[in-house]
CSV table of C-alpha atoms and ligand atoms in Angstrom, one decimal:
chain,number,residue,atom,x,y,z
C,236,MET,CA,-25.0,-10.3,-51.5
C,237,LYS,CA,-25.8,-13.3,-49.3
C,238,TYR,CA,-25.2,-12.9,-45.6
C,239,LYS,CA,-23.7,-15.7,-43.5
C,240,SER,CA,-23.1,-15.9,-39.8
C,241,PRO,CA,-19.6,-14.7,-39.0
C,242,ARG,CA,-16.8,-17.2,-39.2
C,243,GLY,CA,-16.5,-19.2,-35.9
C,244,THR,CA,-20.2,-18.6,-35.0
C,245,ARG,CA,-23.2,-20.6,-35.7
C,246,ASP,CA,-27.0,-20.6,-35.5
C,247,ILE,CA,-28.3,-23.2,-33.1
C,248,PHE,CA,-31.5,-25.0,-33.7
C,249,GLY,CA,-33.5,-28.0,-32.6
C,250,GLU,CA,-31.8,-30.7,-30.7
C,251,THR,CA,-28.6,-28.7,-30.0
C,252,ALA,CA,-30.6,-25.7,-28.8
C,253,LEU,CA,-32.7,-27.9,-26.5
C,254,GLY,CA,-29.6,-29.8,-25.4
C,255,LEU,CA,-27.8,-26.6,-24.4
C,256,SER,CA,-30.8,-25.4,-22.5
C,257,LEU,CA,-31.0,-28.7,-20.7
C,258,LEU,CA,-27.4,-28.6,-19.7
C,259,GLU,CA,-27.8,-25.1,-18.3
C,260,GLN,CA,-30.9,-26.1,-16.4
C,261,LYS,CA,-29.3,-29.2,-14.9
C,262,ALA,CA,-26.1,-27.3,-13.9
C,263,LYS,CA,-28.2,-24.6,-12.3
C,264,GLU,CA,-30.0,-27.2,-10.1
C,265,ILE,CA,-26.7,-28.7,-8.9
C,266,PHE,CA,-25.2,-25.2,-8.2
C,267,ILE,CA,-28.3,-24.3,-6.1
C,268,ARG,CA,-28.1,-27.5,-4.2
C,269,HIS,CA,-24.5,-26.6,-3.4
C,270,GLY,CA,-25.6,-23.2,-2.1
C,271,PHE,CA,-24.5,-21.0,-5.1
C,272,GLU,CA,-26.4,-18.0,-6.3
C,273,GLU,CA,-26.7,-16.8,-9.9
C,274,VAL,CA,-25.0,-13.6,-11.1
C,275,ARG,CA,-25.4,-12.1,-14.6
C,276,THR,CA,-22.8,-9.6,-15.7
C,277,PRO,CA,-22.6,-7.6,-18.9
C,278,ILE,CA,-21.3,-9.2,-22.1
C,279,PHE,CA,-18.8,-6.4,-22.6
C,280,GLU,CA,-16.5,-4.7,-20.1
C,281,ASP,CA,-13.7,-2.2,-20.0
C,282,ALA,CA,-10.9,-3.9,-22.1
C,283,ALA,CA,-8.3,-3.0,-19.5
C,284,LEU,CA,-10.0,-5.1,-16.9
C,285,PHE,CA,-9.2,-8.3,-18.9
C,286,THR,CA,-5.7,-7.2,-19.9
C,287,ARG,CA,-4.8,-6.4,-16.3
C,288,SER,CA,-6.2,-9.6,-14.8
C,289,ILE,CA,-5.8,-12.3,-17.4
C,290,GLY,CA,-2.3,-11.2,-18.2
C,291,GLN,CA,-0.6,-9.3,-21.1
C,292,THR,CA,1.3,-12.4,-22.4
C,293,THR,CA,-1.6,-14.8,-22.4
C,294,ASP,CA,-3.1,-16.1,-25.6
C,295,ILE,CA,-6.4,-14.5,-24.7
C,296,VAL,CA,-5.1,-10.9,-24.4
C,297,GLU,CA,-2.4,-11.2,-27.0
C,298,LYS,CA,-4.6,-12.4,-29.9
C,299,GLU,CA,-8.1,-13.5,-29.0
C,300,MET,CA,-10.0,-10.6,-27.5
C,301,TYR,CA,-12.7,-8.7,-29.4
C,302,VAL,CA,-11.8,-5.1,-28.6
C,303,PHE,CA,-13.7,-2.2,-29.9
C,304,GLU,CA,-14.3,1.5,-29.2
C,305,ASP,CA,-17.8,2.8,-28.5
C,306,ARG,CA,-19.0,6.2,-29.8
C,307,LYS,CA,-17.3,8.0,-26.9
C,308,GLY,CA,-14.0,6.4,-27.6
C,309,ARG,CA,-14.1,4.0,-24.6
C,310,LYS,CA,-12.1,0.9,-25.2
C,311,LEU,CA,-14.3,-2.1,-24.5
C,312,ALA,CA,-13.9,-5.8,-25.0
C,313,LEU,CA,-16.4,-8.7,-25.4
C,314,ARG,CA,-15.9,-10.9,-22.4
C,315,PRO,CA,-13.5,-13.8,-23.2
C,316,GLU,CA,-14.4,-15.6,-19.9
C,317,GLY,CA,-16.5,-15.2,-16.8
C,318,THR,CA,-14.3,-15.1,-13.7
C,319,VAL,CA,-12.9,-11.6,-14.2
C,320,SER,CA,-16.3,-10.0,-14.8
C,321,LEU,CA,-17.7,-11.6,-11.6
C,322,ALA,CA,-14.7,-10.4,-9.6
C,323,ARG,CA,-15.3,-6.9,-11.0
C,324,ALA,CA,-18.9,-7.1,-10.0
C,325,PHE,CA,-18.0,-8.5,-6.5
C,326,ILE,CA,-15.8,-5.4,-5.9
C,327,GLU,CA,-18.2,-2.9,-7.5
C,328,HIS,CA,-21.0,-4.0,-5.2
C,329,ARG,CA,-18.6,-3.7,-2.2
C,330,MET,CA,-19.1,-7.4,-1.4
C,331,ASP,CA,-15.4,-7.6,-0.7
C,332,ILE,CA,-16.1,-5.4,2.4
C,333,SER,CA,-19.7,-5.9,3.3
C,334,SER,CA,-20.4,-9.6,2.9
C,335,PRO,CA,-17.1,-11.2,1.9
C,336,ALA,CA,-18.3,-14.8,1.8
C,337,GLY,CA,-20.1,-15.9,-1.3
C,338,LYS,CA,-20.8,-18.6,-3.7
C,339,PHE,CA,-21.8,-17.6,-7.2
C,340,PHE,CA,-22.5,-19.1,-10.6
C,341,TYR,CA,-23.0,-17.8,-14.1
C,342,SER,CA,-23.8,-19.0,-17.5
C,343,GLY,CA,-23.5,-17.1,-20.7
C,344,GLU,CA,-21.8,-16.3,-24.0
C,345,MET,CA,-18.1,-15.6,-24.2
C,346,PHE,CA,-16.0,-14.4,-27.2
C,347,ARG,CA,-12.6,-15.4,-28.4
C,348,TYR,CA,-11.0,-14.9,-31.7
C,349,GLU,CA,-9.6,-18.5,-32.1
C,350,ARG,CA,-9.1,-20.8,-35.0
C,351,PRO,CA,-12.5,-22.6,-35.3
C,352,GLN,CA,-12.5,-26.4,-34.9
C,353,ALA,CA,-14.7,-29.2,-33.7
C,354,GLY,CA,-16.5,-28.0,-30.5
C,355,ARG,CA,-14.7,-24.7,-30.5
C,356,TYR,CA,-16.4,-21.4,-31.6
C,357,ARG,CA,-15.6,-17.8,-31.4
C,358,GLN,CA,-18.9,-17.2,-29.6
C,359,PHE,CA,-19.3,-19.9,-27.1
C,360,ARG,CA,-21.1,-20.6,-23.8
C,361,GLN,CA,-19.5,-21.1,-20.4
C,362,ILE,CA,-21.1,-22.2,-17.3
C,363,GLY,CA,-19.1,-21.5,-14.1
C,364,ALA,CA,-19.1,-21.3,-10.4
C,365,GLU,CA,-16.9,-19.4,-7.9
C,366,ILE,CA,-16.3,-19.5,-4.2
C,367,TYR,CA,-15.2,-16.2,-2.7
C,368,ALA,CA,-13.5,-15.3,0.5
C,369,ASN,CA,-12.6,-18.9,1.4
C,370,SER,CA,-8.9,-19.8,1.5
C,371,SER,CA,-9.5,-23.3,2.8
C,372,PRO,CA,-8.3,-26.2,0.7
C,373,ALA,CA,-11.8,-27.5,1.3
C,374,ALA,CA,-13.1,-24.9,-1.1
C,375,ASP,CA,-10.7,-26.1,-3.8
C,376,ALA,CA,-11.9,-29.7,-3.3
C,377,GLU,CA,-15.5,-28.6,-3.3
C,378,ILE,CA,-15.1,-26.8,-6.7
C,379,ILE,CA,-13.4,-29.8,-8.2
C,380,ILE,CA,-16.1,-32.2,-6.9
C,381,LEU,CA,-18.7,-29.7,-8.1
C,382,ALA,CA,-17.2,-29.8,-11.6
C,383,GLN,CA,-17.2,-33.6,-11.5
C,384,ASP,CA,-20.8,-33.7,-10.3
C,385,VAL,CA,-22.1,-31.4,-13.0
C,386,LEU,CA,-20.3,-33.5,-15.7
C,387,SER,CA,-21.5,-36.8,-14.4
C,388,SER,CA,-25.1,-35.5,-14.1
C,389,PHE,CA,-24.9,-35.2,-17.9
C,390,GLY,CA,-24.1,-38.9,-18.1
C,391,ILE,CA,-20.4,-38.2,-19.0
C,392,ASP,CA,-18.3,-40.9,-17.5
C,393,LYS,CA,-14.7,-41.7,-18.3
C,394,ILE,CA,-13.5,-38.4,-17.0
C,395,ASN,CA,-10.0,-37.7,-15.9
C,396,ILE,CA,-9.3,-34.9,-13.4
C,397,HIS,CA,-5.8,-33.5,-13.7
C,398,ILE,CA,-4.6,-31.3,-10.8
C,399,ASN,CA,-1.5,-29.3,-10.0
C,400,SER,CA,-0.5,-26.6,-7.6
C,401,LEU,CA,1.3,-23.6,-9.1
C,402,GLY,CA,2.5,-22.3,-5.7
C,403,CYS,CA,2.3,-18.8,-4.4
C,404,GLU,CA,4.2,-15.5,-4.7
C,405,LYS,CA,6.8,-16.8,-2.2
C,406,CYS,CA,7.7,-20.0,-4.0
C,407,ARG,CA,6.7,-19.6,-7.6
C,408,PRO,CA,9.5,-17.1,-8.5
C,409,LEU,CA,12.1,-19.8,-7.6
C,410,PHE,CA,10.3,-22.3,-9.8
C,411,ARG,CA,10.0,-19.7,-12.6
C,412,GLU,CA,13.7,-19.1,-12.5
C,413,ALA,CA,14.5,-22.8,-12.7
C,414,LEU,CA,12.1,-23.0,-15.7
C,415,VAL,CA,13.8,-20.1,-17.5
C,416,ASN,CA,17.2,-21.8,-16.9
C,417,TYR,CA,15.9,-25.1,-18.1
C,418,PHE,CA,14.1,-23.8,-21.2
C,419,SER,CA,17.1,-21.7,-22.2
C,420,SER,CA,19.0,-24.9,-22.8
C,421,VAL,CA,16.3,-26.5,-25.0
C,422,GLU,CA,16.9,-26.2,-28.7
C,423,ASP,CA,14.3,-25.3,-31.4
C,424,LEU,CA,11.6,-23.8,-29.3
C,425,CYS,CA,8.6,-22.6,-31.2
C,426,GLN,CA,8.0,-18.9,-31.7
C,427,ASP,CA,5.4,-18.7,-29.0
C,428,CYS,CA,7.8,-20.3,-26.5
C,429,VAL,CA,10.7,-18.0,-27.4
C,430,ARG,CA,8.4,-15.0,-26.9
C,431,ARG,CA,7.0,-16.2,-23.6
C,432,LEU,CA,10.3,-17.5,-22.1
C,433,GLU,CA,11.1,-14.3,-20.2
C,434,ARG,CA,7.7,-13.1,-19.3
C,435,ASN,CA,5.6,-16.2,-18.8
C,436,PRO,CA,7.8,-19.3,-18.6
C,437,LEU,CA,5.1,-21.5,-17.0
C,438,ARG,CA,3.1,-21.4,-20.2
C,439,LEU,CA,5.9,-23.2,-22.0
C,440,LEU,CA,5.0,-26.4,-20.1
C,441,ASP,CA,1.7,-26.9,-21.9
C,442,CYS,CA,2.9,-25.7,-25.4
C,443,LYS,CA,1.1,-27.9,-27.9
C,444,VAL,CA,4.1,-27.9,-30.1
C,445,ASP,CA,7.0,-28.4,-27.7
C,446,SER,CA,5.6,-30.0,-24.6
C,447,CYS,CA,6.7,-33.5,-25.6
C,448,LYS,CA,10.4,-32.3,-25.8
C,449,PHE,CA,10.3,-31.4,-22.1
C,450,THR,CA,11.2,-34.5,-20.2
C,451,ASP,CA,13.6,-33.6,-17.3
C,452,PHE,CA,12.0,-30.2,-16.7
C,453,PRO,CA,12.0,-28.7,-13.2
C,454,LYS,CA,9.0,-30.0,-11.2
C,455,ILE,CA,6.9,-27.5,-9.2
C,456,SER,CA,6.6,-30.2,-6.5
C,457,ASN,CA,10.3,-29.6,-5.7
C,458,TYR,CA,9.8,-25.8,-5.3
C,459,ARG,CA,6.6,-25.5,-3.3
C,460,CYS,CA,6.9,-23.7,0.1
C,461,SER,CA,5.7,-25.5,3.2
C,462,ASP,CA,2.3,-23.7,3.1
C,463,CYS,CA,1.7,-24.5,-0.5
C,464,LYS,CA,2.8,-28.1,0.1
C,465,ASP,CA,0.4,-28.5,3.1
C,466,ASN,CA,-2.3,-26.9,1.1
C,467,PHE,CA,-2.0,-29.2,-1.9
C,468,ASP,CA,-1.7,-32.2,0.4
C,469,THR,CA,-5.0,-31.3,2.0
C,470,VAL,CA,-6.7,-30.7,-1.3
C,471,ARG,CA,-5.7,-34.2,-2.4
C,472,LEU,CA,-6.6,-35.8,0.9
C,473,LEU,CA,-10.1,-34.3,0.8
C,474,LEU,CA,-10.6,-35.4,-2.8
C,475,LYS,CA,-9.6,-38.9,-1.8
C,476,LYS,CA,-12.0,-38.8,1.1
C,477,ALA,CA,-14.8,-37.9,-1.3
C,478,ASN,CA,-13.8,-40.8,-3.6
C,479,CYS,CA,-12.8,-38.3,-6.3
C,480,ASN,CA,-10.2,-39.8,-8.6
C,481,PHE,CA,-7.5,-37.5,-10.0
C,482,THR,CA,-4.1,-37.4,-11.5
C,483,VAL,CA,-1.4,-35.0,-10.4
C,484,ASN,CA,-0.1,-33.4,-13.6
C,485,ASP,CA,3.2,-31.5,-13.4
C,486,LYS,CA,2.7,-29.8,-16.7
C,487,LEU,CA,-0.8,-28.4,-16.0
C,488,VAL,CA,-0.5,-24.6,-15.8
C,489,ARG,CA,-3.7,-23.1,-17.4
C,490,GLY,CA,-3.6,-20.2,-19.8
C,491,LEU,CA,-4.4,-17.4,-17.4
C,492,ASP,CA,-2.0,-15.4,-15.2
C,493,TYR,CA,-4.3,-15.0,-12.2
C,494,TYR,CA,-4.1,-18.6,-10.9
C,495,THR,CA,-2.4,-19.3,-7.6
C,496,ARG,CA,-1.9,-22.7,-6.1
C,497,THR,CA,-4.5,-25.3,-7.2
C,498,VAL,CA,-5.3,-25.6,-10.9
C,499,PHE,CA,-7.3,-28.4,-12.5
C,500,GLU,CA,-8.8,-29.6,-15.7
C,501,VAL,CA,-11.4,-32.3,-16.4
C,502,ARG,CA,-10.8,-34.1,-19.6
C,503,SER,CA,-12.8,-37.0,-21.2
C,504,ASP,CA,-11.8,-39.8,-23.5
C,505,ALA,CA,-15.3,-39.5,-24.9
C,506,VAL,CA,-14.6,-36.3,-26.9
C,507,VAL,CA,-12.0,-35.9,-29.5
C,508,SER,CA,-10.7,-32.5,-28.6
C,509,GLN,CA,-7.5,-30.9,-27.3
C,510,ASP,CA,-9.6,-28.8,-24.9
C,511,ALA,CA,-10.7,-29.7,-21.5
C,512,LEU,CA,-14.5,-30.1,-20.7
C,513,ALA,CA,-14.1,-28.1,-17.6
C,514,ALA,CA,-11.2,-26.3,-15.9
C,515,GLY,CA,-10.5,-23.9,-13.1
C,516,GLY,CA,-8.4,-23.2,-10.0
C,517,ARG,CA,-7.6,-20.8,-7.2
C,518,TYR,CA,-7.0,-17.1,-7.8
C,519,ASP,CA,-6.2,-15.6,-4.4
C,520,ASN,CA,-4.8,-12.3,-5.9
C,521,LEU,CA,-7.3,-11.5,-8.6
C,522,VAL,CA,-9.8,-9.4,-6.5
C,523,LYS,CA,-6.9,-7.4,-5.0
C,524,GLU,CA,-5.2,-7.1,-8.4
C,525,ILE,CA,-8.2,-5.3,-9.9
C,526,GLY,CA,-8.8,-2.9,-7.0
C,527,GLY,CA,-10.7,-4.8,-4.3
C,528,GLN,CA,-9.8,-6.0,-0.7
C,529,ASN,CA,-7.7,-9.0,-0.4
C,530,THR,CA,-10.2,-11.9,-1.1
C,531,PRO,CA,-9.1,-15.4,-1.9
C,532,ALA,CA,-11.3,-17.3,-4.3
C,533,VAL,CA,-11.5,-20.5,-6.3
C,534,GLY,CA,-13.7,-21.5,-9.3
C,535,PHE,CA,-14.2,-23.4,-12.5
C,536,ALA,CA,-16.0,-23.1,-15.8
C,537,LEU,CA,-17.1,-25.6,-18.3
C,538,GLY,CA,-17.4,-25.2,-22.1
C,539,ALA,CA,-21.0,-25.9,-22.8
C,540,GLU,CA,-20.4,-26.8,-26.5
C,541,ARG,CA,-17.8,-29.5,-25.7
C,542,VAL,CA,-19.8,-30.8,-22.8
C,543,PHE,CA,-22.9,-31.0,-25.1
C,544,LEU,CA,-20.9,-33.2,-27.5
C,545,ALA,CA,-19.7,-35.4,-24.7
C,546,ALA,CA,-23.2,-35.7,-23.2
C,547,GLN,CA,-24.6,-36.4,-26.6
C,548,SER,CA,-22.1,-39.2,-27.2
C,549,ALA,CA,-22.9,-40.6,-23.7
C,550,GLY,CA,-26.6,-40.8,-24.8
C,551,PHE,CA,-27.7,-38.3,-22.3
C,552,PHE,CA,-30.3,-36.5,-24.4
C,553,GLU,CA,-32.0,-39.8,-25.4
C,554,ASN,CA,-33.7,-39.8,-22.0
C,555,PHE,CA,-35.5,-36.6,-22.9
C,556,LYS,CA,-38.3,-37.2,-25.3
C,557,SER,CA,-39.6,-34.2,-27.2
C,558,PRO,CA,-43.3,-33.6,-26.6
C,559,GLU,CA,-45.9,-35.2,-28.8
C,560,ASN,CA,-47.1,-33.0,-31.7
C,561,PHE,CA,-50.8,-32.4,-32.2
C,562,PHE,CA,-52.2,-30.8,-35.3
C,563,VAL,CA,-55.6,-29.0,-35.4
C,564,ALA,CA,-57.2,-29.2,-38.9
C,565,ILE,CA,-60.5,-27.9,-40.4
C,566,ALA,CA,-62.6,-29.8,-43.0
C,567,ASP,CA,-64.8,-26.8,-43.3
C,568,GLN,CA,-63.5,-23.2,-43.5
C,569,GLU,CA,-66.3,-21.8,-41.4
C,570,LEU,CA,-65.0,-23.7,-38.4
C,571,PHE,CA,-61.7,-21.9,-38.4
C,572,GLY,CA,-62.6,-19.7,-35.4
C,573,GLU,CA,-63.8,-22.7,-33.4
C,574,ALA,CA,-60.7,-24.7,-34.2
C,575,PHE,CA,-58.4,-21.7,-33.4
C,576,ALA,CA,-60.1,-21.3,-30.0
C,577,PHE,CA,-59.6,-25.0,-29.3
C,578,ALA,CA,-55.9,-24.8,-30.3
C,579,VAL,CA,-55.4,-21.9,-27.9
C,580,LYS,CA,-57.2,-23.9,-25.1
C,581,ALA,CA,-55.2,-27.0,-25.8
C,582,THR,CA,-51.8,-25.1,-25.6
C,583,ARG,CA,-52.9,-23.8,-22.2
C,584,ASP,CA,-54.6,-26.8,-20.6
C,585,GLY,CA,-53.2,-29.7,-22.6
C,586,ILE,CA,-55.2,-32.5,-24.3
C,587,ASN,CA,-56.8,-35.1,-22.1
C,588,GLY,CA,-54.9,-33.6,-19.2
C,589,ASN,CA,-51.5,-34.1,-21.0
C,590,LYS,CA,-49.6,-30.9,-21.0
C,591,ASP,CA,-46.4,-32.3,-22.4
C,592,ILE,CA,-47.5,-31.6,-26.0
C,593,SER,CA,-47.0,-29.2,-28.9
C,594,VAL,CA,-50.0,-27.9,-30.7
C,595,PHE,CA,-49.9,-26.8,-34.3
C,596,GLY,CA,-52.6,-25.3,-36.6
C,597,PRO,CA,-55.2,-24.6,-37.7
C,598,ILE,CA,-54.1,-23.3,-41.1
C,599,ASN,CA,-56.6,-21.0,-42.9
C,600,GLY,CA,-57.4,-21.4,-46.6
C,601,LYS,CA,-55.8,-24.8,-47.3
C,602,SER,CA,-57.5,-28.0,-48.3
C,603,LEU,CA,-57.8,-30.8,-45.8
C,604,THR,CA,-55.4,-32.9,-47.8
C,605,ASN,CA,-52.8,-30.1,-47.7
C,606,GLN,CA,-53.3,-29.7,-44.0
C,607,LEU,CA,-52.8,-33.4,-43.4
C,608,LYS,CA,-49.6,-33.3,-45.5
C,609,PHE,CA,-48.4,-30.5,-43.2
C,610,ALA,CA,-49.3,-32.6,-40.1
C,611,ASP,CA,-47.1,-35.4,-41.5
C,612,LYS,CA,-44.3,-33.0,-42.1
C,613,ILE,CA,-44.3,-31.9,-38.5
C,614,GLN,CA,-44.6,-35.6,-37.5
C,615,ALA,CA,-47.8,-35.0,-35.7
C,616,ALA,CA,-49.0,-38.0,-33.6
C,617,LYS,CA,-52.6,-37.0,-34.0
C,618,THR,CA,-54.7,-34.6,-36.0
C,619,ILE,CA,-57.9,-33.2,-34.6
C,620,VAL,CA,-60.2,-32.5,-37.5
C,621,PHE,CA,-63.1,-30.0,-37.1
C,622,ALA,CA,-65.8,-31.1,-39.6
C,623,LYS,CA,-69.2,-29.6,-39.8
C,624,THR,CA,-71.5,-32.6,-39.4
C,625,GLU,CA,-69.5,-33.9,-36.3
C,626,PHE,CA,-69.1,-30.5,-34.8
C,627,GLU,CA,-72.9,-29.9,-34.9
C,628,ASN,CA,-73.1,-33.0,-32.6
C,629,GLY,CA,-70.4,-31.6,-30.3
C,630,LYS,CA,-67.7,-33.9,-31.7
C,631,VAL,CA,-64.4,-33.8,-33.6
C,632,LEU,CA,-62.5,-36.5,-35.5
C,633,VAL,CA,-59.2,-37.6,-34.0
C,634,LYS,CA,-56.9,-39.1,-36.6
C,635,ASN,CA,-54.0,-41.3,-35.6
C,636,MET,CA,-51.3,-40.2,-38.1
C,637,LYS,CA,-49.3,-43.4,-37.8
C,638,ASP,CA,-51.9,-46.1,-38.6
C,639,LYS,CA,-54.3,-43.6,-40.3
C,640,THR,CA,-57.3,-44.7,-38.2
C,641,GLN,CA,-59.7,-42.1,-37.0
C,642,ILE,CA,-62.4,-42.0,-34.3
C,643,GLU,CA,-65.1,-39.5,-33.3
C,644,VAL,CA,-64.5,-37.9,-29.9
C,645,GLU,CA,-66.7,-35.6,-27.8
C,646,LEU,CA,-65.0,-32.2,-28.0
C,647,ASN,CA,-65.7,-31.7,-24.2
C,648,ASN,CA,-63.7,-34.9,-23.5
C,649,LEU,CA,-60.5,-33.6,-25.1
O,121,LIG,ZN1,4.1,-21.2,-1.8
O,122,LIG,ZN1,6.3,-24.0,-28.0
């Protein structure tokens, strides 16, 4: 029996692992500059929390959640996204009452049972930020600009920001009704669309199968109430003021029920994927919906795997050189202890004051030839050889692995 990582998951090594860490680090720096603080929530939650907030008829709840029972029969789910967990934490820690304003960010693994494809996994990483207790359209604009800033800091240009406003509980029902009427007259809807028509007609607009058939569909812009209209006007005005380019997209609805008013997606021509690099929007009713005080909020999340691919194709990681490798070798077995002590010191203090290095070796019980072969294998720039005659004079041999030259150096000078 050979074990493999479960379908849709992967082991992450080397450049990808480093790249994902770099993305996280960089995003964190930007979030902190914008005044956001980090929150870490559990990887699993009460399953009902997601069902209630994300919506019964969404793809996530209908077919993508990892739900399981623990030993006491509690129904739990691996988190499929980060926003709801953060809202739950916000309420649980009474922040909806005590300190209602807040800017938070998170980064971590999410889980969805989806068909695996390029840049999409069943265990994936999202980095997100949320602004709580701020109903101002300025918060919407700030979140969109923040998403743009994070992506462009990874060298990703050619991004397209699509925005829309889904209206509020006053005006959305009218739009919904118009949509149901319209879709009822469209022939040959796919099965998903037929199923969603009554319960979630907005979702039909972005159906991957049928979307192109919808041409003269009702536009939300004709149904927005005056508050929603003013709100969306201000969001757009502020984005323009900040030189943020965007496209208003009437078909943009997002796959989650909790959104109100502004929704947006950031896409890039640089990646071949149906999925957005980052997406988000306003969710003024979510906190109340799951038991908290009325707290408007807006946020976004980016898919780290897809952003990694986009950043990679933009050459972002080429600016980050991996540290130089040094190998510590012994020509005489009796010097193993000395060489070991030197390697420990070198990892702590660096070599010649250079701390941006990786130190390998020494290896016990191998011939010098074999040790040098290993040094080549790990692409060591230099090998420091501890040999008896030189060591007795306080010296070691430093071998340049590229041109194979070697010099004697005072051990104290390294
Ligand atoms: Zn409205
Ligand atoms: Zn469809």
